[in-house]
Tab-separated table of C-alpha atoms and ligand atoms in Angstrom:
chain	number	residue	atom	x	y	z
A	1	MET	CA	16.387	72.656	5.373
A	2	ASN	CA	15.679	74.516	1.933
A	3	LEU	CA	14.011	77.764	2.244
A	4	ALA	CA	13.765	78.116	-1.469
A	5	GLY	CA	10.092	79.121	-2.974
A	6	SER	CA	8.829	82.403	-3.074
A	7	HIS	CA	6.524	82.295	0.196
A	8	ALA	CA	9.798	81.535	2.689
A	9	LEU	CA	11.574	84.229	0.554
A	10	ARG	CA	8.711	86.322	1.377
A	11	ARG	CA	8.069	85.962	4.940
A	12	TYR	CA	11.725	85.906	5.747
A	13	SER	CA	12.615	89.116	3.659
A	14	ARG	CA	13.667	91.490	6.170
A	15	HIS	CA	16.021	88.437	7.694
A	16	LEU	CA	17.027	87.958	4.119
A	17	LEU	CA	18.320	91.659	3.650
A	18	ILE	CA	20.397	91.353	6.502
A	19	PRO	CA	24.163	90.615	5.569
A	20	GLU	CA	24.162	88.772	9.308
A	21	ILE	CA	21.478	86.821	8.558
A	22	GLY	CA	20.811	85.681	4.744
A	23	LEU	CA	19.602	82.874	3.190
A	24	ALA	CA	22.097	80.859	4.964
A	25	GLY	CA	21.037	82.134	8.487
A	26	GLN	CA	17.629	81.671	7.835
A	27	GLU	CA	18.280	78.280	6.812
A	28	ARG	CA	20.112	77.519	9.835
A	29	LEU	CA	16.892	79.206	11.781
A	30	ALA	CA	14.846	76.629	10.053
A	31	ALA	CA	17.078	73.701	11.412
A	32	ALA	CA	17.054	75.122	14.056
A	33	ARG	CA	14.943	73.423	17.441
A	34	ALA	CA	14.788	75.797	20.545
A	35	LEU	CA	13.165	75.319	23.885
A	36	VAL	CA	10.651	77.718	26.212
A	37	ILE	CA	10.198	76.823	29.925
A	38	GLY	CA	7.142	78.500	31.042
A	39	ALA	CA	4.900	80.145	29.005
A	40	GLY	CA	3.932	82.950	30.889
A	41	GLY	CA	5.252	86.609	30.950
A	42	LEU	CA	8.639	86.176	29.675
A	43	GLY	CA	7.464	83.153	27.379
A	44	ALA	CA	5.162	84.777	25.491
A	45	PRO	CA	7.444	87.919	24.092
A	46	VAL	CA	9.911	85.378	23.447
A	47	LEU	CA	7.901	82.326	21.914
A	48	ALA	CA	6.331	85.063	19.142
A	49	TYR	CA	9.373	86.179	18.443
A	50	LEU	CA	10.950	83.099	17.694
A	51	ALA	CA	7.738	81.374	15.723
A	52	ALA	CA	7.894	84.155	14.145
A	53	ALA	CA	11.643	84.443	13.134
A	54	GLY	CA	11.213	81.041	11.785
A	55	VAL	CA	12.943	79.212	14.134
A	56	GLY	CA	11.903	75.698	12.823
A	57	ARG	CA	10.788	73.347	16.412
A	58	ILE	CA	9.874	75.096	19.339
A	59	GLY	CA	9.059	73.470	22.507
A	60	ILE	CA	6.570	75.091	24.828
A	61	ILE	CA	6.528	73.383	28.583
A	62	ASP	CA	3.956	74.516	31.049
A	63	ASP	CA	1.805	72.661	33.321
A	64	ASP	CA	-0.329	76.256	34.244
A	65	VAL	CA	-3.543	77.166	32.677
A	66	VAL	CA	-4.640	80.627	32.003
A	67	ASP	CA	-5.681	82.131	34.803
A	68	GLU	CA	-7.666	85.942	34.245
A	69	SER	CA	-4.874	87.769	35.485
A	70	ASN	CA	-1.923	86.419	33.032
A	71	LEU	CA	-3.813	88.755	30.332
A	72	GLN	CA	-2.619	92.190	31.636
A	73	ARG	CA	0.925	91.062	30.163
A	74	GLN	CA	0.764	87.402	28.994
A	75	ILE	CA	0.270	88.342	25.475
A	76	LEU	CA	-0.628	85.667	23.495
A	77	PHE	CA	-4.022	84.821	25.527
A	78	GLU	CA	-6.873	86.190	24.878
A	79	GLN	CA	-10.393	86.606	27.088
A	80	THR	CA	-11.580	83.258	26.054
A	81	ASP	CA	-8.518	81.065	26.791
A	82	ILE	CA	-9.333	81.213	30.539
A	83	GLY	CA	-9.093	78.103	32.146
A	84	ARG	CA	-7.366	76.107	29.144
A	85	PRO	CA	-3.785	75.092	29.543
A	86	LYS	CA	-0.949	77.446	28.442
A	87	ALA	CA	0.752	75.156	26.448
A	88	GLU	CA	-1.627	73.939	24.073
A	89	VAL	CA	-3.520	77.464	23.609
A	90	ALA	CA	0.540	78.885	22.802
A	91	ALA	CA	0.848	76.147	20.110
A	92	GLN	CA	-2.173	77.448	18.719
A	93	ARG	CA	-1.638	80.714	18.513
A	94	LEU	CA	2.320	79.420	17.223
A	95	HIS	CA	0.610	77.465	14.636
A	96	ALA	CA	-1.298	80.492	13.221
A	97	LEU	CA	1.288	83.009	12.906
A	98	ASN	CA	3.459	80.513	11.247
A	99	PRO	CA	1.959	77.221	9.902
A	100	GLN	CA	5.555	76.474	8.564
A	101	ILE	CA	7.759	75.236	11.956
A	102	ALA	CA	6.876	72.709	14.488
A	103	ILE	CA	5.253	72.905	18.054
A	104	ASP	CA	5.882	70.203	20.802
A	105	ALA	CA	3.106	71.618	23.588
A	106	LEU	CA	4.147	69.893	26.898
A	107	GLN	CA	1.553	70.224	29.376
A	108	ARG	CA	3.595	69.316	32.453
A	109	ARG	CA	6.229	70.536	34.644
A	110	PHE	CA	9.750	70.552	33.984
A	111	ASP	CA	11.544	69.296	36.800
A	112	ALA	CA	15.280	67.017	37.468
A	113	SER	CA	12.664	63.636	36.225
A	114	ASN	CA	12.377	64.943	32.661
A	115	ALA	CA	14.817	67.836	32.468
A	116	ARG	CA	17.686	66.252	30.692
A	117	GLU	CA	15.703	64.041	28.408
A	118	LEU	CA	13.977	67.376	27.395
A	119	VAL	CA	16.722	69.343	26.956
A	120	ARG	CA	18.712	66.916	24.789
A	121	LEU	CA	16.037	67.860	21.801
A	122	TYR	CA	16.914	70.755	21.933
A	123	ASP	CA	19.743	73.373	20.480
A	124	VAL	CA	18.787	76.503	23.152
A	125	VAL	CA	16.869	76.548	26.081
A	126	ILE	CA	15.277	79.849	27.384
A	127	ASP	CA	14.386	79.912	31.189
A	128	CYS	CA	11.294	81.922	31.517
A	129	SER	CA	9.966	80.077	34.455
A	130	ASP	CA	9.198	81.945	37.777
A	131	ARG	CA	10.381	79.251	40.364
A	132	PHE	CA	13.929	78.833	41.788
A	133	THR	CA	13.346	75.332	41.978
A	134	THR	CA	13.077	75.383	37.974
A	135	ARG	CA	15.986	78.058	37.182
A	136	TYR	CA	18.360	75.234	39.289
A	137	CYS	CA	17.075	72.576	37.126
A	138	THR	CA	17.223	74.236	33.977
A	139	SER	CA	20.844	74.649	34.721
A	140	ASP	CA	22.273	71.915	35.659
A	141	ALA	CA	20.151	70.364	32.486
A	142	CYS	CA	21.950	72.558	30.410
A	143	SER	CA	25.622	72.624	31.782
A	144	LEU	CA	24.775	68.535	31.987
A	145	GLU	CA	23.704	68.163	28.194
A	146	GLY	CA	26.126	70.885	26.807
A	147	LYS	CA	23.493	73.349	25.898
A	148	ILE	CA	23.046	77.623	25.973
A	149	GLU	CA	20.629	79.024	28.306
A	150	ILE	CA	19.249	82.226	27.421
A	151	PHE	CA	18.086	83.025	31.695
A	152	ALA	CA	15.714	85.912	32.864
A	153	ALA	CA	14.099	86.676	35.759
A	154	ILE	CA	11.775	89.702	36.841
A	155	PHE	CA	10.286	91.841	39.547
A	156	ARG	CA	7.890	94.926	39.106
A	157	PHE	CA	10.233	97.225	37.061
A	158	ASP	CA	13.092	95.340	37.182
A	159	GLY	CA	14.494	92.867	34.804
A	160	GLN	CA	17.971	90.574	35.141
A	161	VAL	CA	19.022	88.861	31.640
A	162	THR	CA	22.084	86.559	30.740
A	163	ARG	CA	23.133	83.815	29.305
A	164	PHE	CA	24.533	80.328	30.383
A	165	ASP	CA	26.968	78.309	28.491
A	166	PRO	CA	27.532	74.707	28.585
A	167	GLU	CA	31.798	75.605	29.953
A	168	GLY	CA	30.314	78.359	32.445
A	169	PRO	CA	29.314	80.367	34.085
A	170	CYS	CA	26.075	78.655	35.258
A	171	TYR	CA	23.130	80.094	36.921
A	172	ARG	CA	24.736	78.072	40.180
A	173	CYS	CA	27.766	80.511	40.082
A	174	LEU	CA	25.428	83.966	39.703
A	175	PHE	CA	23.281	82.464	42.080
A	176	PRO	CA	25.072	79.583	44.691
A	177	HIS	CA	22.203	80.165	47.275
A	178	ALA	CA	18.469	79.841	46.548
A	179	PRO	CA	16.645	82.377	48.854
A	180	GLU	CA	14.690	81.532	51.562
A	181	PRO	CA	11.478	79.728	50.671
A	182	GLY	CA	9.000	82.929	50.291
A	183	SER	CA	11.423	85.566	50.620
A	184	VAL	CA	11.181	86.895	47.120
A	185	PRO	CA	7.924	87.902	45.688
A	186	THR	CA	6.729	86.392	42.707
A	187	CYS	CA	4.595	88.272	40.294
A	188	ALA	CA	1.209	86.937	42.068
A	189	GLU	CA	2.326	88.270	45.170
A	190	GLY	CA	4.643	91.673	44.323
A	191	GLY	CA	3.171	92.768	40.874
A	192	VAL	CA	4.394	93.395	37.370
A	193	LEU	CA	4.366	96.282	34.905
A	194	GLY	CA	2.409	94.583	32.270
A	195	VAL	CA	5.657	95.967	29.529
A	196	LEU	CA	8.037	94.732	31.513
A	197	PRO	CA	8.161	91.107	30.443
A	198	GLY	CA	7.564	92.201	27.502
A	199	ILE	CA	11.358	94.068	27.004
A	200	VAL	CA	13.036	91.723	28.729
A	201	GLY	CA	10.998	88.591	27.079
A	202	ALA	CA	12.561	90.557	23.956
A	203	TRP	CA	15.859	90.833	24.924
A	204	GLN	CA	16.108	87.059	25.529
A	205	ALA	CA	14.412	86.170	22.192
A	206	SER	CA	17.345	88.553	20.614
A	207	GLU	CA	20.189	86.207	22.717
A	208	ALA	CA	18.382	83.028	21.673
A	209	LEU	CA	18.365	83.900	18.033
A	210	LYS	CA	21.868	85.165	17.971
A	211	ALA	CA	23.374	82.138	19.562
A	212	LEU	CA	20.855	79.633	16.918
A	213	LEU	CA	22.731	82.191	14.030
A	214	GLN	CA	26.058	82.592	16.068
A	215	ILE	CA	26.567	85.993	15.386
A	216	GLY	CA	27.336	89.298	17.884
A	217	GLU	CA	28.825	89.693	21.226
A	218	PRO	CA	26.620	86.858	23.508
A	219	LEU	CA	25.485	88.281	26.580
A	220	ARG	CA	27.862	85.721	28.005
A	221	GLY	CA	29.709	86.571	31.765
A	222	ARG	CA	27.208	89.459	31.649
A	223	LEU	CA	24.127	89.910	33.551
A	224	MET	CA	21.661	92.800	31.884
A	225	LEU	CA	19.890	94.790	34.560
A	226	VAL	CA	16.885	96.233	33.067
A	227	ASP	CA	14.993	99.153	35.009
A	228	ALA	CA	11.999	100.283	33.171
A	229	LEU	CA	11.472	103.041	35.868
A	230	ALA	CA	14.424	104.914	35.350
A	231	ALA	CA	14.316	103.287	31.553
A	232	ARG	CA	18.680	102.458	32.345
A	233	THR	CA	19.994	99.075	31.691
A	234	ARG	CA	23.618	98.560	33.133
A	235	GLU	CA	25.632	95.055	33.449
A	236	VAL	CA	27.649	93.298	35.647
A	237	ARG	CA	30.125	91.107	34.422
A	238	PHE	CA	30.827	87.601	36.441
A	239	GLU	CA	33.132	84.641	36.082
A	240	ARG	CA	32.644	80.964	36.232
A	241	ASP	CA	33.264	80.338	40.174
A	242	PRO	CA	36.042	77.716	40.484
A	243	GLU	CA	33.755	76.453	43.657
A	244	CYS	CA	30.544	76.161	41.633
A	245	ILE	CA	29.190	72.249	42.791
A	246	ARG	CA	28.364	72.014	39.066
A	247	CYS	CA	30.520	73.890	36.613
A	248	GLY	CA	33.921	74.760	39.242
A	249	GLU	CA	37.354	72.698	39.221
A	250	ASN	CA	35.457	70.211	41.433
A	251	PRO	CA	32.296	69.551	40.509
A	252	THR	CA	29.722	67.188	42.859
A	253	LEU	CA	26.535	67.862	41.317
A	254	PHE	CA	26.167	65.383	38.241
A	255	GLU	CA	21.911	65.089	38.252
A	256	PRO	CA	19.764	68.253	38.201
A	257	VAL	CA	18.226	69.443	41.384
A	258	ASP	CA	15.087	70.423	41.799
A	259	ARG	CA	14.291	70.493	45.348
A	260	PRO	CA	10.528	70.562	46.133
A	261	GLU	CA	9.293	74.033	46.375
A	262	GLU	CA	8.686	74.489	49.920
A	263	GLU	CA	6.546	77.526	49.923
A	264	SER	CA	5.103	76.698	52.984
A	265	VAL	CA	7.768	76.288	55.356
A	266	ALA	CA	5.957	76.343	59.201
A	267	LEU	CA	6.592	78.645	62.030
A	268	THR	CA	7.650	77.213	64.791
A	269	GLY	CA	5.353	77.350	66.941
A	270	VAL	CA	2.378	79.412	64.951
A	271	ALA	CA	-0.300	77.942	64.438
A	272	GLU	CA	-1.359	77.620	60.514
A	273	ILE	CA	-4.638	78.346	59.662
A	274	ALA	CA	-5.949	76.803	56.584
A	275	PRO	CA	-8.348	78.989	54.108
A	276	GLU	CA	-10.755	76.786	55.210
A	277	GLU	CA	-10.407	77.136	59.081
A	278	LEU	CA	-10.435	80.602	58.688
A	279	ASP	CA	-14.167	81.462	59.698
A	280	ALA	CA	-13.966	79.025	62.683
A	281	ALA	CA	-10.172	80.897	63.751
A	282	LEU	CA	-11.849	84.174	63.675
A	283	ARG	CA	-14.747	83.997	65.967
A	284	GLU	CA	-11.824	83.816	68.504
A	285	ALA	CA	-9.326	86.187	67.177
A	286	LEU	CA	-8.864	89.246	65.248
A	287	LEU	CA	-7.393	89.140	61.527
A	288	LEU	CA	-4.919	91.438	60.940
A	289	ASP	CA	-4.037	92.197	57.440
A	290	VAL	CA	-0.555	93.203	57.089
A	291	ARG	CA	-0.580	94.281	52.898
A	292	GLU	CA	0.346	97.845	51.766
A	293	PRO	CA	-2.180	100.284	51.897
A	294	HIS	CA	-2.553	100.350	48.153
A	295	GLU	CA	-3.922	96.701	48.039
A	296	VAL	CA	-6.813	97.319	49.641
A	297	ALA	CA	-8.645	98.460	46.685
A	298	LEU	CA	-8.145	94.402	45.987
A	299	GLY	CA	-10.345	93.406	48.399
A	300	LEU	CA	-10.461	93.961	52.226
A	301	LEU	CA	-12.174	91.138	54.442
A	302	PRO	CA	-14.757	92.828	57.130
A	303	GLY	CA	-13.797	93.522	60.468
A	304	ALA	CA	-10.301	92.470	59.949
A	305	LEU	CA	-7.369	95.286	61.019
A	306	HIS	CA	-5.093	96.312	58.793
A	307	VAL	CA	-1.650	97.809	59.447
A	308	PRO	CA	0.429	97.496	56.836
A	309	ALA	CA	3.751	95.023	57.105
A	310	SER	CA	6.189	98.815	56.099
A	311	GLN	CA	4.121	100.281	59.388
A	312	LEU	CA	4.156	97.530	61.714
A	313	GLU	CA	7.167	98.648	63.830
A	314	ALA	CA	5.242	102.547	64.447
A	315	ARG	CA	1.809	101.303	64.623
A	316	MET	CA	2.763	97.985	66.912
A	317	HIS	CA	1.113	100.244	69.803
A	318	GLU	CA	-1.866	99.868	68.173
A	319	LEU	CA	-2.008	96.505	68.770
A	320	ASP	CA	-2.667	94.215	71.864
A	321	SER	CA	-0.479	91.038	72.878
A	322	ALA	CA	-3.107	90.213	75.009
A	323	LYS	CA	-5.017	89.257	72.079
A	324	ARG	CA	-5.090	86.732	69.280
A	325	TYR	CA	-4.547	87.845	66.055
A	326	VAL	CA	-4.451	85.798	62.871
A	327	VAL	CA	-1.569	87.471	60.531
A	328	ALA	CA	-2.533	87.762	57.044
A	329	CYS	CA	-1.382	89.183	54.068
A	330	ARG	CA	-1.719	88.477	50.178
A	331	VAL	CA	-0.020	84.960	49.689
A	332	GLY	CA	1.178	84.467	52.972
A	333	VAL	CA	4.806	85.968	52.867
A	334	ARG	CA	4.732	89.317	54.259
A	335	SER	CA	2.408	87.804	57.084
A	336	ARG	CA	5.899	85.378	58.048
A	337	TRP	CA	7.536	88.425	57.916
A	338	ALA	CA	5.077	90.283	60.591
A	339	ILE	CA	4.801	87.004	62.750
A	340	GLY	CA	8.901	87.014	63.643
A	341	ARG	CA	8.859	91.054	63.959
A	342	LEU	CA	5.583	90.192	66.877
A	343	ARG	CA	7.033	87.853	67.861
A	344	ASP	CA	10.564	89.897	68.960
A	345	ALA	CA	7.992	92.467	70.498
A	346	GLY	CA	6.517	90.030	72.634
A	347	PHE	CA	3.415	88.732	70.503
A	348	LYS	CA	2.356	85.025	71.347
A	349	ARG	CA	-1.273	84.746	70.504
A	350	LEU	CA	-0.625	84.278	66.893
A	351	ALA	CA	-1.558	82.449	64.336
A	352	HIS	CA	-0.931	82.308	60.657
A	353	LEU	CA	-3.134	82.665	57.571
A	354	ASP	CA	-1.614	79.662	55.165
A	355	GLY	CA	-1.794	80.719	51.521
A	356	GLY	CA	-3.159	84.116	52.588
A	357	LEU	CA	-5.978	86.254	51.251
A	358	LEU	CA	-5.694	84.714	47.776
A	359	ARG	CA	-6.249	81.045	48.715
A	360	TYR	CA	-9.098	81.730	50.783
A	361	ALA	CA	-10.647	84.195	48.817
A	362	ALA	CA	-10.893	80.932	46.356
A	363	LEU	CA	-13.180	79.424	48.442
A	364	ASP	CA	-15.984	81.850	48.985
A	365	ALA	CA	-17.492	83.233	46.309
A	366	GLY	CA	-18.779	86.006	48.819
A	367	PHE	CA	-15.122	87.115	49.355
A	368	GLU	CA	-14.737	89.617	46.633
A	369	PHE	CA	-11.006	89.509	45.997
A	370	PHE	CA	-8.605	89.921	43.494
B	1	MET	CA	36.599	105.798	56.998
B	2	PRO	CA	36.136	104.910	52.971
B	3	LYS	CA	32.908	105.696	51.157
B	4	VAL	CA	31.169	103.645	48.389
B	5	ARG	CA	28.582	104.270	46.464
B	6	VAL	CA	25.812	101.863	46.534
B	7	LEU	CA	23.208	100.676	43.654
B	8	ALA	CA	20.204	99.042	44.874
B	9	PHE	CA	17.740	97.461	42.634
B	10	ALA	CA	13.908	95.763	42.508
B	11	ARG	CA	12.431	95.957	46.388
B	12	LEU	CA	15.798	97.069	47.725
B	13	ARG	CA	15.950	100.170	45.893
B	14	GLU	CA	12.005	100.803	47.326
B	15	LEU	CA	13.342	101.186	50.774
B	16	LEU	CA	17.398	102.432	50.237
B	17	GLY	CA	16.661	104.759	47.232
B	18	GLU	CA	18.245	104.002	43.580
B	19	SER	CA	22.193	105.419	45.104
B	20	ARG	CA	23.212	106.669	48.045
B	21	GLU	CA	26.669	107.381	49.699
B	22	VAL	CA	27.959	104.938	52.439
B	23	ALA	CA	30.877	105.792	54.995
B	24	LEU	CA	32.440	103.004	56.442
B	25	ALA	CA	35.241	101.691	58.686
B	26	GLU	CA	38.723	101.192	57.353
B	27	GLY	CA	39.175	97.636	56.135
B	28	ALA	CA	35.167	97.119	56.081
B	29	THR	CA	33.949	94.232	53.411
B	30	LEU	CA	31.157	94.031	51.790
B	31	ARG	CA	28.981	91.961	54.648
B	32	ASP	CA	30.093	95.310	56.922
B	33	LEU	CA	27.917	97.753	54.554
B	34	TRP	CA	25.162	95.152	54.565
B	35	SER	CA	24.757	95.393	58.374
B	36	SER	CA	25.845	98.840	58.062
B	37	LEU	CA	22.203	99.454	55.789
B	38	LEU	CA	20.311	97.250	57.918
B	39	ALA	CA	20.822	99.268	60.757
B	40	ALA	CA	19.875	102.282	58.808
B	41	GLU	CA	16.773	100.913	57.745
B	42	PRO	CA	15.403	97.484	59.512
B	43	ARG	CA	13.324	96.490	56.566
B	44	LEU	CA	15.683	95.230	54.701
B	45	GLN	CA	16.008	92.239	57.699
B	46	GLY	CA	15.578	88.894	55.754
B	47	LEU	CA	16.467	91.074	51.809
B	48	GLU	CA	20.095	89.531	51.842
B	49	SER	CA	18.481	85.697	51.115
B	50	GLY	CA	20.245	84.668	48.249
B	51	MET	CA	21.649	88.235	47.244
B	52	ARG	CA	24.807	88.775	45.731
B	53	PHE	CA	27.074	92.207	45.719
B	54	ALA	CA	28.849	93.708	42.600
B	55	CYS	CA	31.655	95.473	43.042
B	56	ASN	CA	32.511	98.106	40.240
B	57	GLN	CA	30.286	96.524	38.086
B	58	ARG	CA	32.036	92.656	38.491
B	59	LEU	CA	30.570	89.830	41.053
B	60	CYS	CA	32.411	89.506	43.895
B	61	ALA	CA	32.443	87.589	47.018
B	62	ASP	CA	31.048	89.060	50.458
B	63	GLU	CA	34.000	88.862	52.150
B	64	ARG	CA	35.739	91.362	49.774
B	65	THR	CA	37.384	94.571	51.520
B	66	LEU	CA	35.808	98.174	50.378
B	67	HIS	CA	37.993	101.117	48.849
B	68	GLU	CA	37.180	104.693	49.156
B	69	GLY	CA	34.696	105.337	45.616
B	70	ASP	CA	33.827	101.685	44.760
B	71	GLU	CA	30.621	101.425	43.123
B	72	ILE	CA	28.603	98.200	44.807
B	73	ALA	CA	25.643	97.168	43.567
B	74	LEU	CA	22.989	94.859	45.691
B	75	LEU	CA	21.474	92.209	43.435
B	76	PRO	CA	18.626	90.137	44.788
B	77	PRO	CA	17.862	86.981	42.816
B	78	PHE	CA	14.181	88.460	41.478
B	79	GLY	CA	10.779	85.446	41.379
B	80	GLY	CA	8.926	86.710	38.357
B	81	GLY	CA	8.711	85.252	35.441
C	1	ZN	ZN1	28.758	76.948	37.469
């Protein structure tokens, strides 16, 4: 690619001044292709910085639409974008930011059916997804197609960032076993400091640009731990695991795997109450809300008994095992945990609100919940 | 009785604090360390799902035996993106 011309020289002059980049590096970026999986909290800064840096072709894959609760951190989106497809809005913003680059807006889920053929079209893949199934699928596809992957994940004030290379280590070397479905909270369940994905995503963008420019010391075999609350980063070294089913000595995995997200694993012997059934169920039972005290400000169902999960053991005596309870939390993760503890304590007349108060609130305009 | 320093992140830090010293029986492994943390803080139950350990800034297997002065990091996978 030829970047000659005063316009390009002016736009990228601050890169051209750096000896490690210069005109040759900038031309390398212009010829490069990057795929960003997920246009959410991490995706926003990654996409913005790659586009601004002049990466010649950027793929954005996301099947979601903009929600008002995204705007606290997903800085590519604006109030008027609510309800619009994220991939489409992001492509529009990036085009406005840098009309000289090509954007592929892919409004669908990245999964085993399309992973390899998509990854094949790009030089580097940046995983900004928020699902474990997508993470395994991304890593498998990159390993199989010989692509570099820049990975990150976040929780509240904490982030993890690293790079996986085709020769390993891969995501499966780091986390060979996916967590139990529902045991690890997402941003929707646990919350996240708005700027945290900005910090962590900026690290991803930096690693992606370094990979494309082939400069610096790659974050390979090093898991960077970002703690915004302490304003501290740490590093943990890791290697290719000889036992890894994808990149180990005797691999057994030759196609990307995406198990369907088992978000609602049934609790054996406990009735699952669908949001539509909750009103009827509450004629004969009490709603036991196990969210933490600070979450009450986001909405409270009238008549609910509120015992936070963190206080459940200490306040068990306030509950009556002869009564019926429908146990609920925000999205239905902690309520499952609470049911387990209650059953251990001898409670038998328990039911579980599937999808939590968030899904119930989506049905009923009369219940204010955020 | 080897003493080790335990560093916790994210949700584990909320329950364990950022750093604490734990004394263990001779020959104890990382798995034993987790059991002793769990005995002290029952709310950790279930949070080990998918978790890895690092010993002295290196990822390591759960069967690893602990030694005096080891720095152990508890590394749960994070869900958000
Ligand atoms: Zn591997």
